[in-house]
Amino acid sequence: MTAFRVTDEIAGATRRLADAGIEAPRADAEWLLCHVLGIDRGRLLVADDLTVDAAARYRDLVDRRAQRIPLQHLTGSAAFGPLELSVGPGVFVPRPETEWLLEWAVSELPGVCAPVVVDLCSGSGALAIGIAALVPTARVFAVEKSPEAGEWLRRNIIHCAVADRCVAVRADVTDRHGALDALTEAGWEGPADLVVSNPPYVPEGTDTSVEVGWDPHAAVFGGDDGMSVITPMLPLIGALLRPGGVAGIEHDETTAPAVLAAAQMSGLFTEVTGHDDLTGRPRFVTMRRADAGAGEPRARMAE
Ligand SMILES: C[S@@+](CC[C@H](N)C(=O)[O-])C[C@H]1O[C@@H](n2cnc3c(N)ncnc32)[C@H](O)[C@@H]1O
């Protein structure tokens, strides 16, 4: 009887995926096999030989990955910070680079008592749910326009067990009054301490990988200059934040100067600052809400 050895299957799959132009063929081959076997990656090399049925399912998934269907659409989930989020058609697959913004957001909250957080353009809920999971005292509002993405968002809020502190809100972030009304209807009562956003920001016409074609177009592209959501979203951020509250917006590598200029020119913010990742790529811009008499945090714990 033929044995379907784990090492042979992974080697064959890696070759197949490399030939198809997959960026990390070995890693994808391993993740797909973990998915079929229902085990962690650390257990792969001590796993038993595959059954005929498991080998057939594995090879089918490898074939589909070779057609450039995203790994996360095949496994149905995406790792993001401490989370495993459900994803699939109709929702943007969260990317590892957004973890920089999550890390910054969480670092802003330790001194704030019962922080109120708003995530604009929430998608699967990566940032909103990530913050709710990492900061148990936070109350988080996750704003998303697309009904399809909103379904994934609601599902993830429940599966990640943060439904008592994280609320999905359907609204267009470029419509300040409409979004404020929708937030108020969802229970938002007062100013936010922190706003985060990973909006659609890729300039139209930019070359992207085949896999990006599986994300909804409106989740990825932000008009000819990448600013079609970011610029009109700024007045909403200004209206949401308390004086002294902070916001962070992820952007395209090419648009840091435009985001910095738009935030400065809005007249709503001080301390407008660009942030690079460890490879030196511009990743996100942060800002602090300015106002007459601003500066005192809403409810700081005793120093
Ligand atoms: C780049 S995805 C980011 C999703 C998620 N925040 C993440 O980091 O994985 C952008 C999201 O913004 C949503 N979106 C696009 N335009 C919007 C708008 N005008 N108002 C609210 N959401 C919008 C898209 O549907 C998509 O879910």
XYZ file of C-alpha atoms and ligand atoms in Angstrom:
330
model
C 0.000 0.000 0.000
C 1.291 3.500 -0.846
C 2.243 5.577 2.179
C 1.513 9.289 2.023
C 4.391 10.548 4.158
C 4.073 14.050 5.580
C 7.581 15.064 4.482
C 7.009 13.805 0.905
C 3.631 15.523 0.659
C 5.033 18.833 1.899
C 8.002 18.618 -0.474
C 5.722 17.901 -3.467
C 3.329 20.687 -2.513
C 6.188 23.149 -2.029
C 7.500 22.438 -5.533
C 4.001 22.813 -6.993
C 3.394 26.140 -5.218
C 6.848 27.492 -6.090
C 6.190 26.700 -9.763
C 2.916 28.634 -9.482
C 4.776 31.733 -8.239
C 3.613 31.589 -4.619
C 5.780 33.869 -2.475
C 6.280 31.535 0.510
C 5.609 28.065 -0.947
C 6.948 25.972 1.951
C 5.017 27.932 4.584
C 1.791 27.720 2.582
C 2.316 23.979 1.990
C 2.685 23.496 5.736
C -0.295 25.668 6.709
C -2.548 23.815 4.275
C -1.499 20.461 5.680
C -2.069 21.702 9.236
C -5.560 22.718 8.125
C -6.290 19.263 6.651
C -4.918 17.423 9.694
C -6.338 19.883 12.253
C -2.995 20.284 14.038
C -0.560 23.087 14.963
C 2.447 23.713 12.738
C 4.795 22.540 15.506
C 3.278 19.036 15.328
C 3.594 18.574 11.572
C 6.901 16.748 11.497
C 5.793 14.210 14.082
C 2.407 13.627 12.428
C 1.428 10.155 11.156
C 1.290 9.361 7.444
C -1.759 10.799 5.696
C -4.779 8.613 4.968
C -5.828 8.305 1.319
C -8.687 10.673 2.012
C -6.501 13.287 3.749
C -3.907 13.129 0.961
C -6.627 13.708 -1.649
C -8.025 16.684 0.267
C -4.543 18.100 0.720
C -3.623 17.812 -2.945
C -6.914 19.439 -3.922
C -6.189 22.415 -1.640
C -2.645 22.691 -3.006
C -4.058 22.741 -6.550
C -6.418 25.567 -5.595
C -3.625 27.512 -3.906
C -1.575 27.063 -7.086
C -4.444 28.852 -8.858
C -3.597 31.777 -6.545
C -6.665 31.518 -4.319
C -5.483 33.143 -1.057
C -4.376 30.744 1.654
C -6.814 32.359 4.095
C -9.771 31.779 1.776
C -8.831 28.094 1.612
C -8.452 27.648 5.364
C -11.289 30.087 6.207
C -9.234 31.958 8.750
C -6.523 34.592 9.121
C -4.127 35.019 12.022
C -3.949 38.607 13.288
C -2.131 39.484 16.524
C -3.673 37.291 19.203
C -6.696 36.430 17.015
C -7.849 33.843 14.505
C -10.443 35.662 12.383
C -12.923 34.039 10.022
C -12.541 35.371 6.486
C -13.774 34.571 3.009
C -15.415 36.158 -0.028
C -16.751 39.655 0.677
C -14.237 40.666 3.324
C -10.657 41.961 3.252
C -8.081 39.481 4.581
C -6.215 41.249 7.429
C -2.522 41.719 6.704
C 0.408 41.326 9.120
C 1.534 44.924 8.486
C -1.608 46.212 10.238
C -0.284 44.666 13.457
C 1.982 47.751 13.686
C -1.096 49.920 14.102
C -2.618 47.481 16.605
C 0.579 47.583 18.651
C 0.638 51.402 18.617
C -3.066 51.602 19.560
C -2.693 49.278 22.521
C 0.382 51.200 23.703
C -1.741 54.372 23.895
C -4.309 52.947 26.319
C -2.681 51.728 29.556
C -3.228 54.995 31.487
C -6.791 55.518 30.286
C -9.629 54.323 32.504
C -12.361 52.419 30.575
C -11.231 53.709 27.173
C -13.698 54.313 24.364
C -12.259 53.239 20.999
C -13.630 53.561 17.457
C -12.281 51.497 14.531
C -13.253 53.043 11.175
C -13.364 50.713 8.120
C -13.355 47.671 10.352
C -13.619 44.841 7.792
C -13.261 41.493 9.567
C -12.751 43.417 12.829
C -8.979 42.883 12.998
C -8.200 46.148 14.812
C -11.467 46.496 16.759
C -11.466 42.937 18.073
C -7.689 42.960 18.562
C -7.977 46.028 20.815
C -10.981 44.602 22.678
C -9.075 41.337 23.248
C -5.851 43.010 24.414
C -7.460 45.776 26.505
C -10.253 44.174 28.534
C -11.441 47.526 29.917
C -11.983 49.026 26.435
C -15.379 49.562 24.814
C -14.947 49.381 21.043
C -17.171 50.499 18.149
C -16.351 48.858 14.800
C -17.648 50.895 11.836
C -18.004 49.223 8.431
C -19.961 50.224 5.313
C -20.138 46.935 3.394
C -23.015 44.632 4.428
C -20.997 41.546 3.355
C -17.973 42.542 5.434
C -20.343 43.446 8.277
C -21.546 39.838 8.407
C -17.963 38.587 8.902
C -17.380 41.334 11.458
C -20.405 40.333 13.549
C -19.433 36.651 13.351
C -15.867 37.404 14.488
C -17.042 39.580 17.378
C -19.064 36.633 18.662
C -16.426 33.940 17.975
C -13.695 35.995 19.653
C -15.942 36.389 22.719
C -15.839 40.197 22.860
C -19.529 40.859 22.116
C -20.037 42.412 25.548
C -17.547 45.191 24.686
C -17.344 45.411 20.901
C -20.224 46.605 18.711
C -20.520 46.471 14.908
C -21.925 49.644 13.330
C -22.927 49.932 9.668
C -21.990 53.376 8.342
C -20.044 55.297 5.714
C -17.047 56.965 7.354
C -16.990 59.712 4.710
C -20.451 60.842 5.873
C -19.745 62.472 9.232
C -23.368 63.101 10.277
C -24.622 59.694 9.129
C -21.785 57.891 10.901
C -22.318 59.842 14.144
C -26.048 59.027 14.024
C -25.346 55.326 13.449
C -22.800 55.265 16.283
C -25.217 56.992 18.653
C -27.914 54.485 17.741
C -25.427 51.695 18.542
C -24.854 53.074 22.050
C -21.930 55.443 21.547
C -22.475 58.180 24.102
C -19.377 60.242 24.279
C -16.040 61.177 22.881
C -13.513 58.539 21.979
C -10.077 58.274 23.546
C -8.692 56.537 20.478
C -9.645 56.146 16.807
C -7.907 53.654 14.500
C -8.422 53.062 10.821
C -7.029 50.851 8.104
C -9.112 52.266 5.239
C -8.946 51.467 1.503
C -5.822 53.358 0.443
C -4.096 51.801 -2.571
C -4.026 54.268 -5.510
C -6.056 52.948 -8.481
C -3.814 51.460 -11.135
C -1.199 50.186 -8.670
C 0.144 46.736 -9.552
C -0.989 44.254 -6.919
C -0.563 40.498 -6.480
C -3.098 38.070 -7.944
C -4.322 37.292 -4.418
C -5.350 40.924 -3.837
C -7.943 40.419 -6.579
C -9.869 38.253 -4.082
C -10.312 41.183 -1.682
C -13.295 43.436 -2.441
C -12.157 46.300 -4.707
C -13.724 48.885 -2.376
C -11.689 47.471 0.525
C -8.362 47.959 -1.222
C -8.435 50.957 -3.554
C -8.765 54.564 -2.431
C -9.244 56.456 -5.687
C -6.545 57.748 -8.042
C -4.454 59.210 -5.228
C -5.253 56.676 -2.488
C -6.932 59.440 -0.447
C -10.613 59.140 -1.453
C -11.625 57.755 1.961
C -8.846 59.138 4.172
C -9.390 62.858 3.454
C -13.190 62.900 3.942
C -12.854 60.659 7.026
C -10.793 63.261 8.936
C -13.772 65.456 10.022
C -15.436 62.348 11.499
C -12.248 61.522 13.433
C -12.185 65.097 14.705
C -15.823 64.840 15.819
C -15.288 61.487 17.548
C -12.175 62.263 19.592
C -12.114 64.051 22.920
C -9.611 66.906 23.188
C -6.228 65.234 23.605
C -7.505 61.932 22.168
C -5.383 60.225 19.500
C -5.932 58.606 16.108
C -3.834 56.352 13.877
C -4.444 55.826 10.150
C -2.685 53.184 8.042
C -1.802 54.299 4.500
C -0.069 53.274 1.293
C 3.727 53.362 1.252
C 3.572 56.147 -1.332
C 1.037 58.418 0.380
C 2.633 59.330 3.737
C 3.201 62.973 2.642
C -0.436 63.289 1.463
C -1.834 61.851 4.720
C 0.416 64.068 6.843
C -0.616 67.136 4.816
C -4.350 66.325 4.934
C -4.272 65.840 8.724
C -2.296 69.060 9.223
C -4.467 71.095 6.845
C -7.704 69.924 8.497
C -6.773 72.176 11.442
C -8.230 69.550 13.794
C -5.066 67.915 15.055
C -1.667 68.508 16.633
C 1.342 66.164 16.836
C 0.709 64.823 13.320
C 3.425 62.173 13.016
C 4.460 59.560 10.459
C 5.515 56.063 11.573
C 7.729 53.616 9.662
C 7.934 49.872 10.188
C 11.207 48.125 11.045
C 12.104 47.859 7.357
C 11.821 51.662 7.056
C 8.550 51.663 5.096
C 6.080 54.447 5.997
C 3.083 52.601 7.508
C 0.757 54.879 9.455
C 0.193 58.435 10.618
C -0.896 59.400 14.121
C -2.415 62.656 15.373
C -3.802 64.194 18.539
C -7.136 66.048 18.706
C -6.522 69.722 19.291
C -9.086 71.980 20.893
C -9.413 75.092 23.007
C -8.344 74.028 26.490
C -7.360 70.612 25.151
C -4.770 68.359 26.609
C -6.272 66.833 29.723
C -7.082 63.184 29.187
C -10.739 62.294 29.826
C -10.168 59.979 32.745
C -6.570 59.216 33.572
C -5.846 56.940 36.485
C -3.914 58.464 39.369
C -0.273 58.913 38.331
C -8.279 47.741 3.883
S -9.800 47.096 4.476
C -9.340 46.988 6.199
C -10.189 46.099 7.037
C -9.667 45.947 8.471
N -9.661 47.227 9.160
C -8.286 45.342 8.490
O -7.345 46.024 8.898
O -8.125 44.178 8.098
C -10.869 48.524 4.380
C -12.303 48.304 4.845
O -12.994 49.563 4.733
C -14.322 49.349 4.279
N -14.783 50.608 3.680
C -14.474 51.121 2.451
N -15.032 52.332 2.296
C -15.704 52.614 3.442
C -16.477 53.713 3.885
N -16.664 54.787 3.098
N -17.037 53.666 5.110
C -16.846 52.579 5.915
N -16.125 51.487 5.558
C -15.550 51.511 4.330
C -14.176 48.187 3.314
O -15.412 47.538 3.114
C -13.134 47.329 4.027
O -13.763 46.426 4.894
